[in-house]
Amino acid sequence: MPLLSCRRSTPSLNLSNPIKINRDQILDRSSSDCPGRPEMKKVLLLSTNQATTPYPVPPLGLALLYQRLRVAYQVNFLDGFSISSDEVRRQLQEFQPDYIGLSIRNIDDMVKGSTHSYIPGILETYLAPIKEQSRAVLILGGSGFTIFPDELMTVFGADFGITGEAEEAFPLLLQALELGGDPSQIEGVVLPGKKVTGKTRPSLLLNAPFSSDLDTLLNYAPYSERGAYPIQTKRGCVHRCIYCSYPILEGRTFRKRTAVHVVDEIETTRNRIQNPGLVFEFVDSTFNDPPGHAEAICEEIIRRNLRVTLRTMGMNPVNINGNLLGLMKQAGFAQIDSTPDSASPVMLKNYGKNFTIAHLQKAAQLIREYAMPTMWFFIFGGPGETEETLLESFAFIDRFIHQDDMVHITEGLRILSTDAAGGAGDQGRAHSKGDFSALTAFLCAVTAG
Ligand code: SF4
């Protein structure tokens, strides 16, 4: 392709307005059409997640980073779910990246008693070819990395890491490396051997229109078979459930996208894929928090008469009401997840839930009244669980949950201390105090070896 056809005018990011990405830029695919531009540095983004249970999860965060970077870099995207180490080797040889962004989502499978760590497989399949064949700057990130940055920096021998959201910190890091800036001054950037500060750099992407276009970046078949197309309407969570990593990863405030931006993404994706079986899933911390936001999104979908099929993760019982459920039905919701985790007043308090048993019972009654198919999630065996509290949860299930709905029960939980997060401010990270013995044992073995 002749260079004149490349529409990029500059390889540099405009840091005075780093998120000013217009719709043409987002939908423009020309970054990978300009292989000959000597000044355009090359970034390989590699998702290492191969977990298949309970279902495969597409790499949404890395796709959004791709959309962010491609404005100024030549970017290739590799989804570890469908590639082998040979494919990684081939990509490294052909693409010759200057930078490699490696995302680590899951540390282990969290199966109590027979925990399987994903780290050895990631080292063998992805890191080994990189170390053998590439001299690119290696940058780690992802939710698993955000929780264990020190340990994973050591094990992977990485040049840099990014905790929390990467859409701002990653391009700033690349620019610092290219222009001689100081990476340690960028919030969220982790340097080898340096203490993690706990600060992260929240993405400003949520303020602008964006679309992950995930299906155009990878083989989407494994995800569409059992999963749904992920859509974020916000990031962060103000609540303090004792085991939850959402506030650690995304911060302790709700940062909302506008209803118009959210529905624009749904509409353009629906028009592009044109599959009547397509299901969109809202993958926020809690879909119906803060009050009014979910309603606005449903109203926008109804106004456009999109005729889409929708489902959502976490519905907070406090904000479930007849108006919202009616709008959700009208907008196209075919299923919701409800995650009370317990129906014992004692355990709701122990888990740090922001709702009472009265909220939960009222929400369950409304869900039945509006005939909304629901997957219910419970965690048994948390701090303070007794036979009596277990029986309270079972009594709730028997009395309030429709026999056609599904109930998923997990035994035991891990607790991440949130003390450090609170002390570090809104975007702080936490130190693990939970039972991560398999990971710890593995990391000790690797670092000692
Ligand atoms: S409400 Fe949901 S996302 Fe928020 S802290 Fe609790 S479990 Fe996590």
Coordinates of C-alpha atoms and ligand atoms in Angstrom, one line a residue:
M1 CA 0.0 0.0 0.0
P2 CA 1.5 3.4 -1.0
L3 CA 2.5 5.5 2.0
L4 CA 0.3 8.4 0.7
S5 CA -2.7 6.3 1.6
C6 CA -1.8 6.4 5.3
R7 CA -4.0 8.9 7.0
R8 CA -1.8 9.3 10.1
S9 CA -0.2 12.7 10.1
T10 CA 1.9 12.3 13.2
P11 CA 3.2 9.4 15.3
S12 CA 3.0 11.4 18.5
L13 CA 0.2 11.6 21.0
N14 CA -1.2 14.9 21.8
L15 CA -0.8 14.9 25.6
S16 CA -2.4 18.2 26.1
N17 CA -5.7 16.5 25.1
P18 CA -4.9 12.8 25.3
I19 CA -8.4 11.4 24.9
K20 CA -9.5 13.5 22.0
I21 CA -10.3 10.5 19.7
N22 CA -13.1 11.1 17.3
R23 CA -15.3 8.5 15.8
D24 CA -13.5 8.4 12.4
Q25 CA -10.2 7.7 14.3
I26 CA -11.8 4.9 16.3
L27 CA -13.3 3.2 13.3
D28 CA -10.3 3.9 11.1
R29 CA -8.2 0.7 10.5
S30 CA -5.3 2.4 8.7
S31 CA -2.7 2.0 11.5
S32 CA -2.0 -1.5 10.5
D33 CA -2.1 -0.4 6.8
C34 CA 1.0 1.7 7.2
P35 CA 3.8 -0.8 7.8
G36 CA 6.3 1.2 5.9
R37 CA 6.3 4.4 8.1
P38 CA 9.7 4.4 9.7
E39 CA 8.6 6.8 12.5
M40 CA 5.6 4.7 13.6
K41 CA 6.7 2.5 16.4
K42 CA 5.2 -1.0 16.7
V43 CA 3.3 -2.3 19.7
L44 CA 2.2 -6.0 20.1
L45 CA -0.7 -6.4 22.5
L46 CA -1.0 -10.0 23.8
S47 CA -3.8 -11.3 26.0
T48 CA -2.6 -14.4 27.9
N49 CA -6.0 -15.5 29.3
Q50 CA -6.9 -19.0 28.4
A51 CA -9.4 -19.7 31.1
T52 CA -12.6 -21.4 29.9
T53 CA -14.6 -21.8 33.1
P54 CA -17.3 -20.8 33.8
Y55 CA -17.1 -19.5 30.2
P56 CA -14.4 -17.8 28.1
V57 CA -14.1 -14.0 28.7
P58 CA -13.0 -11.8 25.8
P59 CA -10.1 -9.4 26.4
L60 CA -12.2 -6.2 26.6
G61 CA -9.6 -4.1 28.4
L62 CA -6.8 -4.9 26.0
A63 CA -9.1 -4.2 23.0
L64 CA -9.9 -0.7 24.4
L65 CA -6.1 -0.1 24.8
Y66 CA -5.7 -1.2 21.2
Q67 CA -8.2 1.4 20.1
R68 CA -6.4 4.0 22.2
L69 CA -2.9 3.3 20.9
R70 CA -3.7 2.8 17.2
V71 CA -4.1 6.5 16.8
A72 CA -0.3 6.9 17.1
Y73 CA 1.2 3.4 16.8
Q74 CA 1.2 0.5 14.5
V75 CA -0.5 -2.1 16.8
N76 CA -1.0 -5.8 16.4
F77 CA -3.4 -7.7 18.7
L78 CA -3.0 -11.3 19.7
D79 CA -5.6 -13.2 21.7
G80 CA -3.9 -16.0 23.6
F81 CA -7.2 -17.9 23.7
S82 CA -6.7 -19.0 20.1
I83 CA -3.0 -19.1 19.6
S84 CA 0.0 -21.3 20.3
S85 CA 3.5 -20.4 21.3
D86 CA 4.4 -21.1 17.6
E87 CA 2.0 -18.4 16.5
V88 CA 3.6 -16.0 19.1
R89 CA 7.0 -16.8 17.6
R90 CA 5.8 -16.2 14.1
Q91 CA 4.3 -12.8 15.1
L92 CA 7.4 -11.8 16.8
Q93 CA 9.5 -12.6 13.8
E94 CA 7.2 -11.0 11.3
F95 CA 6.0 -7.9 13.2
Q96 CA 9.3 -7.1 15.1
P97 CA 7.5 -5.1 17.8
D98 CA 9.3 -2.3 19.7
Y99 CA 7.0 -2.7 22.7
I100 CA 5.0 -5.7 23.9
G101 CA 2.0 -5.3 26.2
L102 CA 1.2 -8.5 28.0
S103 CA -2.1 -8.7 29.9
I104 CA -2.5 -11.1 32.8
R105 CA -6.2 -11.5 33.8
N106 CA -6.4 -14.6 35.9
I107 CA -3.9 -15.9 38.4
D108 CA -5.5 -19.3 39.1
D109 CA -8.9 -21.0 38.7
M110 CA -9.9 -20.4 42.4
V111 CA -11.0 -24.1 42.8
K112 CA -10.7 -24.7 46.5
G113 CA -8.6 -27.7 47.3
S114 CA -7.1 -28.3 43.9
T115 CA -6.1 -24.8 42.7
H116 CA -4.5 -24.7 39.3
S117 CA -2.2 -21.7 38.7
Y118 CA -2.3 -20.2 35.2
I119 CA 1.2 -18.6 35.6
P120 CA 3.4 -21.5 34.5
G121 CA 1.4 -21.9 31.3
I122 CA 1.7 -18.2 30.6
L123 CA 5.4 -18.3 31.1
E124 CA 5.8 -21.2 28.8
T125 CA 3.5 -20.3 26.0
Y126 CA 4.0 -16.5 25.8
L127 CA 7.0 -15.4 27.8
A128 CA 9.4 -18.0 26.7
P129 CA 9.1 -17.0 22.9
I130 CA 9.3 -13.4 23.8
K131 CA 12.5 -13.8 25.8
E132 CA 14.0 -16.0 23.1
Q133 CA 13.1 -13.9 20.1
S134 CA 12.5 -10.3 21.0
R135 CA 14.3 -7.4 22.5
A136 CA 11.1 -5.3 22.7
V137 CA 10.3 -3.5 25.9
L138 CA 8.0 -5.8 27.9
I139 CA 5.1 -4.1 29.8
L140 CA 2.8 -6.1 32.0
G141 CA -0.8 -5.2 32.9
G142 CA -4.3 -6.5 33.4
S143 CA -6.4 -7.3 36.5
G144 CA -4.3 -10.2 37.8
F145 CA -1.2 -8.0 37.4
T146 CA -2.8 -5.1 39.3
I147 CA -3.4 -7.3 42.3
F148 CA 0.1 -8.9 42.3
P149 CA 2.4 -6.3 40.6
D150 CA 5.5 -6.9 42.7
E151 CA 5.4 -10.7 42.4
L152 CA 4.7 -10.8 38.7
M153 CA 7.3 -8.2 37.8
T154 CA 9.9 -10.5 39.4
V155 CA 8.7 -13.7 37.9
F156 CA 8.3 -12.3 34.3
G157 CA 11.4 -10.2 34.4
A158 CA 9.4 -7.3 32.8
D159 CA 10.7 -3.9 32.0
F160 CA 7.6 -2.1 33.2
G161 CA 4.1 -2.8 34.5
I162 CA 0.9 -0.8 34.6
T163 CA -1.6 -1.2 37.5
G164 CA -5.2 -0.4 37.0
E165 CA -6.5 1.1 33.8
A166 CA -3.9 1.4 31.0
E167 CA -5.6 3.6 28.4
E168 CA -3.8 6.8 29.7
A169 CA -0.7 5.3 31.5
F170 CA 0.4 3.0 28.6
P171 CA 0.7 5.7 25.9
L172 CA 2.3 8.1 28.4
L173 CA 4.9 5.5 29.3
L174 CA 5.7 4.9 25.6
Q175 CA 6.0 8.7 25.1
A176 CA 8.3 9.0 28.1
L177 CA 10.5 6.2 26.7
E178 CA 10.6 7.9 23.3
L179 CA 11.2 11.4 24.5
G180 CA 13.4 10.7 27.5
G181 CA 10.8 11.4 30.1
D182 CA 10.8 9.8 33.6
P183 CA 8.4 6.8 33.6
S184 CA 8.4 6.7 37.4
Q185 CA 6.4 10.0 37.4
I186 CA 3.5 8.4 35.6
E187 CA 0.8 7.2 38.0
G188 CA 0.2 3.4 37.6
V189 CA 3.6 2.7 36.0
V190 CA 5.6 0.0 37.9
L191 CA 9.3 -0.2 37.6
P192 CA 11.3 -3.4 38.4
G193 CA 12.6 -3.4 42.0
K194 CA 10.7 -0.2 42.9
K195 CA 8.0 -0.1 45.5
V196 CA 4.5 0.0 44.0
T197 CA 3.0 3.4 45.0
G198 CA -0.6 2.3 45.0
K199 CA -1.5 5.2 42.6
T200 CA -3.1 4.4 39.3
R201 CA -4.1 6.6 36.4
P202 CA -7.9 6.4 35.7
S203 CA -8.9 6.3 32.1
L204 CA -10.5 9.4 30.5
L205 CA -11.8 7.2 27.7
L206 CA -15.1 6.9 29.5
N207 CA -15.8 10.6 28.7
A208 CA -15.6 10.1 24.9
P209 CA -17.4 7.9 22.4
F210 CA -15.7 4.5 22.0
S211 CA -16.3 1.1 20.7
S212 CA -14.1 -2.0 21.6
D213 CA -14.8 -3.6 18.2
L214 CA -13.6 -6.8 19.8
D215 CA -15.0 -9.0 17.1
T216 CA -12.8 -7.3 14.5
L217 CA -9.6 -7.9 16.5
L218 CA -9.8 -11.6 17.2
N219 CA -11.5 -14.9 16.5
Y220 CA -14.8 -14.3 18.3
A221 CA -16.3 -17.7 17.7
P222 CA -15.1 -19.3 21.1
Y223 CA -16.7 -16.3 22.9
S224 CA -20.0 -16.1 21.1
E225 CA -20.7 -19.8 21.6
R226 CA -21.1 -19.5 25.3
G227 CA -20.7 -15.9 26.2
A228 CA -22.0 -12.5 25.2
Y229 CA -20.7 -9.3 23.8
P230 CA -19.3 -7.2 26.7
I231 CA -20.3 -3.6 27.1
Q232 CA -19.2 -1.3 29.9
T233 CA -21.5 1.5 31.0
K234 CA -19.3 2.7 33.8
R235 CA -16.2 1.8 35.8
G236 CA -15.6 1.7 39.6
C237 CA -17.8 0.8 42.5
V238 CA -18.6 2.8 45.7
H239 CA -19.4 -0.3 47.7
R240 CA -17.2 -2.3 50.1
C241 CA -18.0 -6.0 49.8
I242 CA -15.0 -7.5 51.6
Y243 CA -13.8 -9.9 48.9
C244 CA -14.4 -7.8 45.8
S245 CA -11.6 -6.7 43.5
Y246 CA -13.6 -4.2 41.4
P247 CA -12.9 -1.2 43.6
I248 CA -9.2 -2.1 43.6
L249 CA -9.1 -2.4 39.8
E250 CA -11.4 0.4 38.9
G251 CA -11.5 2.8 41.9
R252 CA -14.1 3.7 44.5
T253 CA -16.3 6.0 42.5
F254 CA -18.7 5.4 39.7
R255 CA -17.4 6.9 36.5
K256 CA -20.3 6.7 34.0
R257 CA -20.4 6.8 30.2
T258 CA -23.3 8.7 28.8
A259 CA -26.3 6.7 27.7
V260 CA -25.9 7.9 24.2
H261 CA -22.3 6.7 24.0
V262 CA -23.2 3.3 25.4
V263 CA -26.1 2.8 23.0
D264 CA -24.0 4.1 20.1
E265 CA -21.6 1.3 20.8
I266 CA -24.4 -1.3 21.0
E267 CA -26.0 0.0 17.8
T268 CA -22.8 0.1 15.7
T269 CA -21.8 -3.4 16.9
R270 CA -25.2 -4.8 16.2
N271 CA -25.2 -3.3 12.7
R272 CA -21.7 -4.7 12.0
I273 CA -22.2 -8.2 13.3
Q274 CA -25.8 -8.7 12.0
N275 CA -26.4 -11.9 14.0
P276 CA -29.9 -12.2 15.4
G277 CA -28.4 -14.5 18.1
L278 CA -26.1 -11.8 19.4
V279 CA -26.4 -11.1 23.1
F280 CA -24.9 -7.9 24.7
E281 CA -23.8 -8.2 28.3
F282 CA -23.3 -5.3 30.6
V283 CA -20.1 -6.1 32.5
D284 CA -20.1 -3.3 35.0
S285 CA -19.5 -3.7 38.7
T286 CA -23.3 -3.1 39.3
F287 CA -25.5 -2.3 36.4
N288 CA -28.2 -0.4 38.3
D289 CA -25.9 1.8 40.4
P290 CA -26.0 4.7 40.7
P291 CA -29.8 5.1 40.4
G292 CA -31.0 6.5 37.1
H293 CA -28.1 5.4 34.9
A294 CA -29.5 2.0 33.9
E295 CA -32.9 3.6 33.3
A296 CA -31.4 6.2 31.0
I297 CA -29.6 3.5 29.0
C298 CA -32.8 1.4 28.7
E299 CA -34.8 4.5 27.6
E300 CA -32.2 5.3 24.9
I301 CA -32.3 1.7 23.6
I302 CA -36.1 1.8 23.5
R303 CA -36.1 5.2 21.9
R304 CA -34.0 3.9 19.0
N305 CA -36.1 0.7 18.8
L306 CA -32.9 -1.4 18.5
R307 CA -34.5 -4.8 19.1
V308 CA -31.4 -6.3 20.8
T309 CA -31.0 -9.1 23.3
L310 CA -29.4 -8.0 26.5
R311 CA -28.3 -9.5 29.8
T312 CA -26.4 -8.0 32.7
M313 CA -24.1 -8.9 35.6
G314 CA -24.7 -7.6 39.1
M315 CA -28.0 -6.0 40.0
N316 CA -27.9 -4.2 43.3
P317 CA -31.1 -5.0 45.3
V318 CA -31.4 -1.5 46.7
N319 CA -32.0 0.0 43.3
I320 CA -34.3 -2.7 41.9
N321 CA -37.8 -1.3 41.3
G322 CA -40.8 -1.9 39.1
N323 CA -40.0 1.0 36.8
L324 CA -36.4 -0.3 36.1
L325 CA -37.5 -3.9 35.5
G326 CA -40.3 -2.7 33.2
L327 CA -37.8 -0.6 31.2
M328 CA -35.3 -3.5 31.1
K329 CA -37.9 -5.9 29.7
Q330 CA -38.9 -3.3 27.1
A331 CA -35.3 -2.7 26.1
G332 CA -34.6 -6.4 25.5
F333 CA -33.2 -7.9 28.7
A334 CA -33.5 -11.7 28.5
Q335 CA -31.7 -12.4 31.7
I336 CA -30.0 -10.8 34.7
D337 CA -27.5 -11.9 37.4
S338 CA -28.4 -11.2 41.0
T339 CA -25.5 -11.6 43.4
P340 CA -26.6 -11.2 47.0
D341 CA -24.0 -13.8 48.1
S342 CA -26.1 -14.6 51.2
A343 CA -29.6 -14.2 52.5
S344 CA -28.6 -14.1 56.1
P345 CA -28.8 -10.7 57.8
V346 CA -25.6 -11.6 59.8
M347 CA -23.7 -12.6 56.6
L348 CA -24.9 -9.6 54.6
K349 CA -23.3 -7.5 57.3
N350 CA -20.2 -9.6 57.5
Y351 CA -19.7 -9.5 53.7
G352 CA -20.0 -5.7 53.8
K353 CA -23.1 -5.6 51.6
N354 CA -24.9 -2.2 51.3
F355 CA -28.4 -3.8 51.5
T356 CA -30.5 -5.6 54.1
I357 CA -32.6 -8.7 53.9
A358 CA -35.6 -6.5 53.5
H359 CA -34.1 -5.0 50.3
L360 CA -33.3 -8.4 49.0
Q361 CA -36.7 -9.9 49.6
K362 CA -38.4 -6.9 48.0
A363 CA -36.1 -7.2 45.0
A364 CA -36.7 -10.9 44.6
Q365 CA -40.5 -10.4 44.7
L366 CA -40.2 -7.7 42.0
I367 CA -38.0 -10.0 39.8
R368 CA -40.7 -12.7 40.1
E369 CA -43.5 -10.2 39.4
Y370 CA -41.8 -9.0 36.2
A371 CA -40.8 -12.6 35.2
M372 CA -37.2 -11.7 34.7
P373 CA -35.1 -14.8 34.2
T374 CA -32.4 -14.6 36.8
M375 CA -29.1 -16.4 37.8
W376 CA -28.6 -16.1 41.5
F377 CA -25.2 -16.2 43.1
F378 CA -24.4 -17.2 46.7
I379 CA -21.1 -17.6 48.5
F380 CA -21.2 -19.9 51.5
G381 CA -18.6 -20.2 54.1
G382 CA -17.5 -16.6 54.6
P383 CA -16.5 -15.1 57.9
G384 CA -19.1 -15.9 60.6
E385 CA -21.0 -18.5 58.6
T386 CA -22.9 -21.0 60.8
E387 CA -25.4 -23.6 60.2
E388 CA -28.1 -21.1 61.2
T389 CA -26.9 -18.5 58.6
L390 CA -26.8 -21.2 55.9
L391 CA -30.3 -22.3 56.7
E392 CA -31.5 -18.6 56.4
S393 CA -30.0 -18.5 52.9
F394 CA -31.6 -21.8 51.9
A395 CA -34.9 -20.6 53.3
F396 CA -34.7 -17.5 51.1
I397 CA -33.9 -19.6 48.0
D398 CA -36.9 -21.9 48.7
R399 CA -39.3 -19.1 49.3
F400 CA -38.3 -16.3 46.9
I401 CA -36.5 -17.8 43.9
H402 CA -38.5 -19.1 41.0
Q403 CA -38.0 -22.8 40.2
D404 CA -37.1 -21.9 36.6
D405 CA -34.3 -19.6 37.7
M406 CA -30.7 -20.9 38.4
V407 CA -28.8 -20.8 41.7
H408 CA -25.0 -20.9 41.7
I409 CA -23.4 -21.6 45.0
T410 CA -19.6 -21.1 45.7
E411 CA -18.0 -22.5 48.8
G412 CA -15.5 -20.2 50.5
L413 CA -14.0 -16.9 49.4
R414 CA -10.8 -15.0 49.2
I415 CA -10.5 -11.7 50.9
L416 CA -8.3 -8.9 49.6
S417 CA -7.6 -6.3 52.3
T418 CA -9.1 -3.0 51.4
D419 CA -7.2 -1.1 54.1
A420 CA -4.4 -0.1 51.8
A421 CA -6.8 0.9 49.0
G422 CA -8.6 3.2 51.4
G423 CA -5.4 4.7 52.5
A424 CA -4.1 5.3 49.0
G425 CA -7.1 7.3 48.0
D426 CA -9.7 6.7 45.3
Q427 CA -7.6 4.6 43.0
G428 CA -5.5 2.8 45.5
R429 CA -4.6 -0.9 45.3
A430 CA -4.7 -3.4 48.0
H431 CA -2.3 -6.0 49.3
S432 CA -3.5 -9.5 49.4
K433 CA -4.1 -11.1 52.8
G434 CA -6.2 -14.0 51.5
D435 CA -5.4 -17.6 50.9
F436 CA -3.3 -17.4 47.8
S437 CA -1.1 -20.3 48.9
A438 CA -0.9 -22.0 45.5
L439 CA 0.3 -18.7 43.8
T440 CA 2.6 -17.9 46.7
A441 CA 4.1 -21.4 46.7
F442 CA 4.6 -21.2 42.9
L443 CA 6.1 -17.7 43.0
C444 CA 8.5 -18.6 45.8
A445 CA 9.6 -21.7 43.8
V446 CA 10.2 -19.6 40.6
T447 CA 12.0 -16.7 42.3
A448 CA 14.1 -19.1 44.4
G449 CA 15.0 -21.1 41.3
Ligands
SF4_1 S1 -21.4 -4.1 44.9 FE1 -20.5 -5.6 43.5 S2 -18.8 -4.6 42.4 FE2 -19.3 -3.3 44.2 S3 -17.9 -4.0 45.8 FE3 -19.8 -5.2 46.1 S4 -19.5 -7.1 44.9 FE4 -17.9 -5.6 44.2

